[in-house]
PDB file of C-alpha atoms in Angstrom:
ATOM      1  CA  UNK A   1      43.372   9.422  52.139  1.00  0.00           C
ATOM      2  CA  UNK A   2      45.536  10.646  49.141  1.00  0.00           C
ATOM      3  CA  UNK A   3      48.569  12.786  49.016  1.00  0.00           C
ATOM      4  CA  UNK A   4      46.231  15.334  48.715  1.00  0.00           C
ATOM      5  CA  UNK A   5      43.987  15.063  51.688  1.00  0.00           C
ATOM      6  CA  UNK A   6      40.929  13.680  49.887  1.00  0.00           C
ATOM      7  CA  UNK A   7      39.121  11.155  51.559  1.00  0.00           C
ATOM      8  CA  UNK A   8      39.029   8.358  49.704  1.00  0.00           C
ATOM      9  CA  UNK A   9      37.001   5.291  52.167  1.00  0.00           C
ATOM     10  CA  UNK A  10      35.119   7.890  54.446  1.00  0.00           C
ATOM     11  CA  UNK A  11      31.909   5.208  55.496  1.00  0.00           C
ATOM     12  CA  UNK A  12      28.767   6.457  55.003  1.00  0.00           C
ATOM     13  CA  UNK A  13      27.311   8.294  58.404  1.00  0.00           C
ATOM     14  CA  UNK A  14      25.503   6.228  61.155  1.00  0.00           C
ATOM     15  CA  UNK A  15      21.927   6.958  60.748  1.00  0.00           C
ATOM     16  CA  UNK A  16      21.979   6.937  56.625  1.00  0.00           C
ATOM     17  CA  UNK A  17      23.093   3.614  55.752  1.00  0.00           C
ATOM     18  CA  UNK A  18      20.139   2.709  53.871  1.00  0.00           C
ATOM     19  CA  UNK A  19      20.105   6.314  51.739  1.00  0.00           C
ATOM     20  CA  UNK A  20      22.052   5.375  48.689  1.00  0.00           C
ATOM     21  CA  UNK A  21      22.059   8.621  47.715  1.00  0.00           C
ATOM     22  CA  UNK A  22      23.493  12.122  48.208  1.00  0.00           C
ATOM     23  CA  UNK A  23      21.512  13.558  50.913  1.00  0.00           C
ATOM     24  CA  UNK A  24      19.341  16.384  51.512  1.00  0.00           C
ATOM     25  CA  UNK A  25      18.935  17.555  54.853  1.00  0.00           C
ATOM     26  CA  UNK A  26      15.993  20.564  55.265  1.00  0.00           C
ATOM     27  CA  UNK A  27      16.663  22.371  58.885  1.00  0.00           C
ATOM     28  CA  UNK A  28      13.924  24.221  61.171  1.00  0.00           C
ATOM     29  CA  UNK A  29      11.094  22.152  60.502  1.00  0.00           C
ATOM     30  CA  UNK A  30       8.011  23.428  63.523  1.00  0.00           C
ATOM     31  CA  UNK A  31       4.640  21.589  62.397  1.00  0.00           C
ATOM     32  CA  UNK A  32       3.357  18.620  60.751  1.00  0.00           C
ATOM     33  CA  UNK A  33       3.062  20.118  57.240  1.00  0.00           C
ATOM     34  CA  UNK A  34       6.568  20.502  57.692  1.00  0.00           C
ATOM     35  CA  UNK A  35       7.253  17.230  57.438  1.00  0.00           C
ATOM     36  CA  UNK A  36       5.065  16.130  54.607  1.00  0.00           C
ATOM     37  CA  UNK A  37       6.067  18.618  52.605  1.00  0.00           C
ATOM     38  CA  UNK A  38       9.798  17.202  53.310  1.00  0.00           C
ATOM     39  CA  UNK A  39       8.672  13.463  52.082  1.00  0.00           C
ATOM     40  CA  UNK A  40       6.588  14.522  49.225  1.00  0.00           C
ATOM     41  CA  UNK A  41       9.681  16.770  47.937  1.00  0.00           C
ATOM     42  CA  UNK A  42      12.620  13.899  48.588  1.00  0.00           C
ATOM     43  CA  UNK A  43      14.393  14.975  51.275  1.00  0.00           C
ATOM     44  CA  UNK A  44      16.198  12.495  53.395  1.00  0.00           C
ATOM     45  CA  UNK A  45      16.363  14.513  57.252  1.00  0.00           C
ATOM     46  CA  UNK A  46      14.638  16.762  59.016  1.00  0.00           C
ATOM     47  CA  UNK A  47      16.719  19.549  61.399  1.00  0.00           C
ATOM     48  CA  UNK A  48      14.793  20.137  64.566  1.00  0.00           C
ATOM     49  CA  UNK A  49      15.844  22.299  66.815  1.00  0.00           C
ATOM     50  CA  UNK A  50      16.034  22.484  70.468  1.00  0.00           C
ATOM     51  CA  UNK A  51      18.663  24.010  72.703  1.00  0.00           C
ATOM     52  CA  UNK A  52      18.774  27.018  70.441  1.00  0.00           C
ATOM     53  CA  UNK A  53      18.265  29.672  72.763  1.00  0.00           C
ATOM     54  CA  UNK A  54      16.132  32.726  71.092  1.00  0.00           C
ATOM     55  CA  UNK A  55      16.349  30.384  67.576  1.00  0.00           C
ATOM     56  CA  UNK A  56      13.347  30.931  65.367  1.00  0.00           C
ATOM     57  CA  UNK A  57      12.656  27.291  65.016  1.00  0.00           C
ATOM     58  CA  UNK A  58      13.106  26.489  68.504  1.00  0.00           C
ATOM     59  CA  UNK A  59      10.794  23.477  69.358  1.00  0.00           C
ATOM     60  CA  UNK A  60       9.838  22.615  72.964  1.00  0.00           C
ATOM     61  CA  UNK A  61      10.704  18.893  74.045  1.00  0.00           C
ATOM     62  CA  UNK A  62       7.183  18.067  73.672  1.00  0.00           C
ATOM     63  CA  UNK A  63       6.926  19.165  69.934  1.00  0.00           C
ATOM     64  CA  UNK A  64      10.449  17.869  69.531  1.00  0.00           C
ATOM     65  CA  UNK A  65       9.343  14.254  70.148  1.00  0.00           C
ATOM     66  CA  UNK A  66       5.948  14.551  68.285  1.00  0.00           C
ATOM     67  CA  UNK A  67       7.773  16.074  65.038  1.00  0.00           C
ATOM     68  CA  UNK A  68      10.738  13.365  65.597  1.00  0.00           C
ATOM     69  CA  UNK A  69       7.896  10.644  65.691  1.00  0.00           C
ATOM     70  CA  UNK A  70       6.365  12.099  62.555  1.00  0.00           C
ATOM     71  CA  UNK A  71       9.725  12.356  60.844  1.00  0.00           C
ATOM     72  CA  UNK A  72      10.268   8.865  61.318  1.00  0.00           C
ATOM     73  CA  UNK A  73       6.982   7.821  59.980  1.00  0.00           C
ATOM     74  CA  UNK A  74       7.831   9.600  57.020  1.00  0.00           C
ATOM     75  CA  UNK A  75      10.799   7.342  56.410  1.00  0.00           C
ATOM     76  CA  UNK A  76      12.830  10.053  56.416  1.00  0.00           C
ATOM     77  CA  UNK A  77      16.015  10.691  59.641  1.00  0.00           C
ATOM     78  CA  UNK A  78      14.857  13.411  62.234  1.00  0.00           C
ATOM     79  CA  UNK A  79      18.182  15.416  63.292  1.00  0.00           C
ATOM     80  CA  UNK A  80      18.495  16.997  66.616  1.00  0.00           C
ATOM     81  CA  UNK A  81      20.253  20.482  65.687  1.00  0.00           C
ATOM     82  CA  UNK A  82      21.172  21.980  69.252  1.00  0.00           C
ATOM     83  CA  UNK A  83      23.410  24.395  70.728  1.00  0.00           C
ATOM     84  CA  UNK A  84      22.878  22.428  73.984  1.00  0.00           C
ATOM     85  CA  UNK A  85      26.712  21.028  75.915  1.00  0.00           C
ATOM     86  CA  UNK A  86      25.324  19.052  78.534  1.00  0.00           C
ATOM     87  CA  UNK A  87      26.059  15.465  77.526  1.00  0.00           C
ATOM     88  CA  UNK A  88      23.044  13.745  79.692  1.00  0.00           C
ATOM     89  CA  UNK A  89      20.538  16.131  78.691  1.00  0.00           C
ATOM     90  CA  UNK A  90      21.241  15.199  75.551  1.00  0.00           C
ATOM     91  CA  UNK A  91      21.612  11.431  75.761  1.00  0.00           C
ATOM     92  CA  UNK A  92      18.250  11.364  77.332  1.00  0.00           C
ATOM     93  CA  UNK A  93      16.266  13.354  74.455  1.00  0.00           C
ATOM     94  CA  UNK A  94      18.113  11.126  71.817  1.00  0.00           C
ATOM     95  CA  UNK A  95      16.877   8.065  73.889  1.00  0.00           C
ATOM     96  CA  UNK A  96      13.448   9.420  74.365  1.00  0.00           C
ATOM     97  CA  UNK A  97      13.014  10.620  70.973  1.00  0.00           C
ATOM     98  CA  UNK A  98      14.795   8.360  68.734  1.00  0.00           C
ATOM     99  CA  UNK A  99      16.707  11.137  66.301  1.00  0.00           C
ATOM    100  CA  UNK A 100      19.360   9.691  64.182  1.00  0.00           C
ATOM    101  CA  UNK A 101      21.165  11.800  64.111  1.00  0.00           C
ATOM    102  CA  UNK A 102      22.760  14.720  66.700  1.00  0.00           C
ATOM    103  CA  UNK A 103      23.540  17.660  64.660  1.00  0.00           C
ATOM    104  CA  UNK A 104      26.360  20.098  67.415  1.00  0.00           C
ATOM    105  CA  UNK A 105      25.324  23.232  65.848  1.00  0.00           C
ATOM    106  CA  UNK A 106      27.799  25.815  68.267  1.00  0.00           C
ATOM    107  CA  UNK A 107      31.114  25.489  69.643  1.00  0.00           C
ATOM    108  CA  UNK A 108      30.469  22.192  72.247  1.00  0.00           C
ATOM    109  CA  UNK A 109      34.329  21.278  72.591  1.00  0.00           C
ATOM    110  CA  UNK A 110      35.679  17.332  71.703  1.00  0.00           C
ATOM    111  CA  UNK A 111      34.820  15.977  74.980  1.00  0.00           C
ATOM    112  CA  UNK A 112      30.920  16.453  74.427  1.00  0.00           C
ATOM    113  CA  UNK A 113      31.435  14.418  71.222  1.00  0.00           C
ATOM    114  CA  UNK A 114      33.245  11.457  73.491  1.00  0.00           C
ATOM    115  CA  UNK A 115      31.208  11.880  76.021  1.00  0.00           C
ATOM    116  CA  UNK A 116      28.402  11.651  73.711  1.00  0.00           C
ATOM    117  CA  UNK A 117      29.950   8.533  71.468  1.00  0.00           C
ATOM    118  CA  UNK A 118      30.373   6.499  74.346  1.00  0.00           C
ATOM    119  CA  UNK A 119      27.171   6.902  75.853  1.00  0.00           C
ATOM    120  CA  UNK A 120      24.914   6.534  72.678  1.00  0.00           C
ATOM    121  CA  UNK A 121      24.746   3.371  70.070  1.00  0.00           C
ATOM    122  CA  UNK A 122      26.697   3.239  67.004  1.00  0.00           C
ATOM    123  CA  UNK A 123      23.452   3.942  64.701  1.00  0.00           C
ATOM    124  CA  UNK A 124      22.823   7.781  66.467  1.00  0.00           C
ATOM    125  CA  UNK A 125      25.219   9.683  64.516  1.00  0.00           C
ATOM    126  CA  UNK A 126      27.415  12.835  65.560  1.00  0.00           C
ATOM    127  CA  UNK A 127      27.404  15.312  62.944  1.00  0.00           C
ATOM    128  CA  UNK A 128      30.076  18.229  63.956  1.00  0.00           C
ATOM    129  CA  UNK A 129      29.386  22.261  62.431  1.00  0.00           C
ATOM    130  CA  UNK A 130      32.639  23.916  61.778  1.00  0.00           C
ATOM    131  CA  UNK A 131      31.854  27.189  61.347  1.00  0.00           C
ATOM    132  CA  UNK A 132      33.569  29.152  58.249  1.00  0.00           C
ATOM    133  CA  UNK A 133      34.106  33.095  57.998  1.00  0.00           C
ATOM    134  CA  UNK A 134      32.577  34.625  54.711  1.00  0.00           C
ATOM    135  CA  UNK A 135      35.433  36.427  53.271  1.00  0.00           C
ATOM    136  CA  UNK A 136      38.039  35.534  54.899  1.00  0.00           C
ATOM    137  CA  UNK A 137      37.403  31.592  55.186  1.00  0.00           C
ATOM    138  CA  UNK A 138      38.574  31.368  58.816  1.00  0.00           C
ATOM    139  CA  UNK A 139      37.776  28.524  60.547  1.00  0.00           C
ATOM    140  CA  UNK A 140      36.975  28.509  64.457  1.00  0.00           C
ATOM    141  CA  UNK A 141      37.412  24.779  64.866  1.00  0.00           C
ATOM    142  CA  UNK A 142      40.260  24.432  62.565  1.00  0.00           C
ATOM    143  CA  UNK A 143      42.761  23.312  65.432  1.00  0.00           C
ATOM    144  CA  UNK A 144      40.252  21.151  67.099  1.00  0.00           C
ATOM    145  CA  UNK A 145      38.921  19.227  63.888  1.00  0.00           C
ATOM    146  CA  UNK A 146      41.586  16.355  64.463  1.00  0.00           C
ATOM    147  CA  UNK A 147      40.560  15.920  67.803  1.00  0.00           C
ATOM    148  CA  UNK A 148      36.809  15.815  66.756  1.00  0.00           C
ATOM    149  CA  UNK A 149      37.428  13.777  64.721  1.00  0.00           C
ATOM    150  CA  UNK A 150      39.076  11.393  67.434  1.00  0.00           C
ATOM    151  CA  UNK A 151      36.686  11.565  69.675  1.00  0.00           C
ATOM    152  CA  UNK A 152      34.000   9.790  67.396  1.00  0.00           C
ATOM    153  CA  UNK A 153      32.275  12.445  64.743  1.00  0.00           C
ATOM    154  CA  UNK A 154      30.519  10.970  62.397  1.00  0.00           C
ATOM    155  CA  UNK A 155      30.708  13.931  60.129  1.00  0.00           C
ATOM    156  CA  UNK A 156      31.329  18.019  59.792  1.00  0.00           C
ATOM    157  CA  UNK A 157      28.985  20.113  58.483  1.00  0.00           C
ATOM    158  CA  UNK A 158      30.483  23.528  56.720  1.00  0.00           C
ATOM    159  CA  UNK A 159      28.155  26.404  57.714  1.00  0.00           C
ATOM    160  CA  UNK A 160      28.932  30.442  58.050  1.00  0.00           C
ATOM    161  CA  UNK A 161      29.874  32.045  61.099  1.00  0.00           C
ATOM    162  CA  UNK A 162      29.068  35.956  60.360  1.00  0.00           C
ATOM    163  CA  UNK A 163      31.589  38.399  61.494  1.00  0.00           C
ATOM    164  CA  UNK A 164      28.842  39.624  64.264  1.00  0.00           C
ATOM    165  CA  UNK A 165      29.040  36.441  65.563  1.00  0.00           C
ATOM    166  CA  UNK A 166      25.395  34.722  64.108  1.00  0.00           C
ATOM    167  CA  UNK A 167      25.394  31.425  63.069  1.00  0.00           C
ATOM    168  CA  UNK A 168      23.181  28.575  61.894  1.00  0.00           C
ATOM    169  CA  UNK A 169      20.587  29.829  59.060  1.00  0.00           C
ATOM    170  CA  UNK A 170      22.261  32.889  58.081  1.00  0.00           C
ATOM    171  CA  UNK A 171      21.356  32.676  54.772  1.00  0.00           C
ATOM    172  CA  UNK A 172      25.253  33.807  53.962  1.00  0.00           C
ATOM    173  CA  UNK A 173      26.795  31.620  51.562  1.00  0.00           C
ATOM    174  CA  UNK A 174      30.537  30.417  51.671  1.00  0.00           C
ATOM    175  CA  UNK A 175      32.755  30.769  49.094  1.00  0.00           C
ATOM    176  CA  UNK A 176      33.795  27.643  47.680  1.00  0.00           C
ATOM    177  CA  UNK A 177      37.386  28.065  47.544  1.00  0.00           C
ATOM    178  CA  UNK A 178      37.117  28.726  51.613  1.00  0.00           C
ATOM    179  CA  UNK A 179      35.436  25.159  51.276  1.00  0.00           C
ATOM    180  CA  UNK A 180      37.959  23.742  49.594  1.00  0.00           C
ATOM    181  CA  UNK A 181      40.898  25.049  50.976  1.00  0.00           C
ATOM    182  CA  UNK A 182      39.615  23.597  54.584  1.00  0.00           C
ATOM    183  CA  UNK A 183      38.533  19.741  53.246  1.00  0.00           C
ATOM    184  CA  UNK A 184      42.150  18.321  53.118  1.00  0.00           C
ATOM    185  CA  UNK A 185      42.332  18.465  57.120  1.00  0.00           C
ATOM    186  CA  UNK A 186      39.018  16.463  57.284  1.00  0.00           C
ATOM    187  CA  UNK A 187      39.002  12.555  57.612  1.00  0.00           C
ATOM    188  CA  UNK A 188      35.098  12.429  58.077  1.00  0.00           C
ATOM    189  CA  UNK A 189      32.776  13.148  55.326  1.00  0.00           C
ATOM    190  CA  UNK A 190      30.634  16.446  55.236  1.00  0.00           C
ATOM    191  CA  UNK A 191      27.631  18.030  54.744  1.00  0.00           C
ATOM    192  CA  UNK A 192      27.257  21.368  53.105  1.00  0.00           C
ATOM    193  CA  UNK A 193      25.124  23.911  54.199  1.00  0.00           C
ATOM    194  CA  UNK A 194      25.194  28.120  54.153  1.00  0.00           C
ATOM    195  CA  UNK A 195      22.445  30.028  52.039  1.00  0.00           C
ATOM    196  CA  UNK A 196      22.803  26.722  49.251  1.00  0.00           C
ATOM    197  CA  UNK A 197      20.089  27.263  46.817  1.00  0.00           C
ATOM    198  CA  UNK A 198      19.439  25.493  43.100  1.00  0.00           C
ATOM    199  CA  UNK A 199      21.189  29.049  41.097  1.00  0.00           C
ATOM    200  CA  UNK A 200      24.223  29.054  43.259  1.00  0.00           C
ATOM    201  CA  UNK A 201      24.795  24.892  42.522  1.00  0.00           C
ATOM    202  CA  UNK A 202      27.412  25.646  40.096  1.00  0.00           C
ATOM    203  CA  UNK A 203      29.727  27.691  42.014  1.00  0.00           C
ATOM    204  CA  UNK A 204      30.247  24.449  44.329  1.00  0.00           C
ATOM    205  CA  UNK A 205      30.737  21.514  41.213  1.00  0.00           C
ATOM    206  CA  UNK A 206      34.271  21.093  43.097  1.00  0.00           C
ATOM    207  CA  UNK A 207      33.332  20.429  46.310  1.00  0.00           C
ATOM    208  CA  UNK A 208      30.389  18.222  45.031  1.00  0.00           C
ATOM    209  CA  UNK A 209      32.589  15.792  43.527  1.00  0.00           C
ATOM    210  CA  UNK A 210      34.536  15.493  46.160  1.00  0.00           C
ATOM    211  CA  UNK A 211      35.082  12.409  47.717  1.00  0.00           C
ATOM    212  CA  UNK A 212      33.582  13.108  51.164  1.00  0.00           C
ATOM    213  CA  UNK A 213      30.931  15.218  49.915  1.00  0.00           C
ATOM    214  CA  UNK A 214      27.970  13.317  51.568  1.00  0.00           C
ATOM    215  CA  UNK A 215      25.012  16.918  50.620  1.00  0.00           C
ATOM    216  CA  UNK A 216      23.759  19.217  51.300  1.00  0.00           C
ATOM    217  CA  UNK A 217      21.787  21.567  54.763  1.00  0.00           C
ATOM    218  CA  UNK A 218      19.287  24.193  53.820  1.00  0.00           C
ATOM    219  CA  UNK A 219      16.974  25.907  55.150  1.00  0.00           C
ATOM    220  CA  UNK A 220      15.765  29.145  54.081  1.00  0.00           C
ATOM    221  CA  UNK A 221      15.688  28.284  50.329  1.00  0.00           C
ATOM    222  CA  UNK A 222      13.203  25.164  51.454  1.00  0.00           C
ATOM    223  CA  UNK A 223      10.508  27.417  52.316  1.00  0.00           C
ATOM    224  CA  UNK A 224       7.682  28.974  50.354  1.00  0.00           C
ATOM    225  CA  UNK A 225       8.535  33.079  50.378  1.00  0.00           C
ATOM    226  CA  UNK A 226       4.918  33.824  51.219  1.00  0.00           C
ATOM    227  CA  UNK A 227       4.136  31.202  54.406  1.00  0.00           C
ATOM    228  CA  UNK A 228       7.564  30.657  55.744  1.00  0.00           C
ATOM    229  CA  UNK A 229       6.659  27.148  55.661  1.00  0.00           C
ATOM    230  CA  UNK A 230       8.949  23.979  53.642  1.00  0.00           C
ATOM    231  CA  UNK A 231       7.496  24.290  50.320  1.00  0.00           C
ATOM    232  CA  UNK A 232       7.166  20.666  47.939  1.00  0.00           C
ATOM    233  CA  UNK A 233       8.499  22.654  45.161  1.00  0.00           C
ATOM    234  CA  UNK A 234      11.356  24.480  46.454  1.00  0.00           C
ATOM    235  CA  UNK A 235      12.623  21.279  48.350  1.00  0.00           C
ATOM    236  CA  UNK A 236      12.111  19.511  44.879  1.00  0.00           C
ATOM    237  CA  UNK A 237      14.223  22.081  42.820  1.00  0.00           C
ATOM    238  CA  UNK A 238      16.717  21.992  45.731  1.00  0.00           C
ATOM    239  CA  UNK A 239      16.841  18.342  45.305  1.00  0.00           C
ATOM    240  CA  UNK A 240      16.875  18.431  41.536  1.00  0.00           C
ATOM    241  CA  UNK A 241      19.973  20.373  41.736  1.00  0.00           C
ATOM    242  CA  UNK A 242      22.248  19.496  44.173  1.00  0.00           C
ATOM    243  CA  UNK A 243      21.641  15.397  44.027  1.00  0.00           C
ATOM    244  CA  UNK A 244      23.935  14.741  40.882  1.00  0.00           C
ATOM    245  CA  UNK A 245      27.160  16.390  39.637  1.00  0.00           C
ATOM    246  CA  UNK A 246      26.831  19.020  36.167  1.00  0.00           C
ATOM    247  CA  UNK A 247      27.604  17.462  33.257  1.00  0.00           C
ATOM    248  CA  UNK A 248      31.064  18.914  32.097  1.00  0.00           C
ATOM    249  CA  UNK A 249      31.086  20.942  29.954  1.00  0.00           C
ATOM    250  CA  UNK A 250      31.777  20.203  26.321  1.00  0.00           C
ATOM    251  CA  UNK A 251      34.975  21.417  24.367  1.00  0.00           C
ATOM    252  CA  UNK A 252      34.914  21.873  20.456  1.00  0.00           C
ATOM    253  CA  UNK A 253      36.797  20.674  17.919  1.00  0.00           C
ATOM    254  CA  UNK A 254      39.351  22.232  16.763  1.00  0.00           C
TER     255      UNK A 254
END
């Protein structure tokens, strides 16, 4: 790291060595189309969700494994997104499924990651939310994120936590200077995520060039307004826009 916190030699996460490229993760896929809609676009991972008690994605474990198979097939990395704590529960469904990564979307404490890094290969990636207050840019895991990191996440995703206490797919979006005033006490890289869409890009050209800036998380701004459903061209725009950093901006001669 430098003097600054940046991290400088964060390793790619387990799960995306072969993606070369910034990532785009689309979150709360439910059918088939789904997932084709996902390839055709250029994402990289699927979110599926299970253990998300009342979530409106919620898949059972049935349609868990048969989207995780089709993700997969796709080429692209299906991504368990749970609120679930129970370690063997979970160890089994990664096992049973093959996900690449496990996305700890609520506040599962550092032993679930050990627990978790021990019991699964090195390939199955933990991916740690730390949720952010809008506003105020609070941080719940803030005191923890050392010892997440220590016990073997891969990498943190930034998402909102709303003051009433909703997170995951809020559609609130996080002010970048609450981003950025949290990165210099991370060691792992880091997703983005929290009501991202291809206008709001340019608010974030900070945090995108930083060093452990691995993408981006979205979900409502993947799906076509009228079906609910990913849309190819919303995925695509989202992917046009947050894969490479603006150009900067040119100053005239004097």
């Amino acid at each position: 790291m430098t003097s600054t916190g940046r991290t400088t030699d964060a390793p790619a996460p387990p799960g995306a060595a072969a993606l070369s490229r910034t990532l785009l993760k689309v979150c709360g896929a439910t059918a088939p189309g789904d997932i084709e809609a996902a390839a055709a676009a250029g994402a990289d991972c699927v979110g599926l969700w299970h253990g998300v008690p009342g979530g409106p994605r919620e898949l059972d474990r049935d349609t868990f494994a048969a989207l995780a198979a089709a993700t997969r097939s796709a080429g692209l990395l299906p991504v368990l997104v749970t609120f679930l704590a129970d370690t063997g529960e979970l160890v089994e469904l990664a096992r049973r499924t093959g996900v690449g990564w496990i996305q700890l979307h609520a506040y599962q404490p550092p032993a679930v990651v050990r627990a978790l890094r021990a019991a699964l290969p090195e390939e199955v990636g933990i991916v740690k939310v730390l949720h952010v207050t809008p506003g105020g840019g609070g941080c719940v895991e803030r005191p923890l994120i050392g010892a997440y990191e220590r016990a073997g996440t891969d990498l943190f995703l930034l998402d909102t936590a709303t003051e009433d206490g909703r997170i995951g797919s809020t559609g609130h979006t996080l002010d970048p200077a609450d981003v950025l005033a949290l990165l210099p006490r991370l060691t792992r890289p880091f997703l983005l995520a929290g009501g991202l869409d291809p206008a709001n890009r340019p608010a974030y050209e900070e945090v995108v060039r930083h060093p452990g800036f691995r993408g981006t998380d979205v979900d409502t701004a993947a799906r076509d307004r009228a079906t609910g459903a990913f849309g190819i061209p919303e995925i695509a725009a989202l992917a046009r826009a947050w894969r490479t950093p603006l150009l900067p901006t040119a100053v005239p001669s004097s």
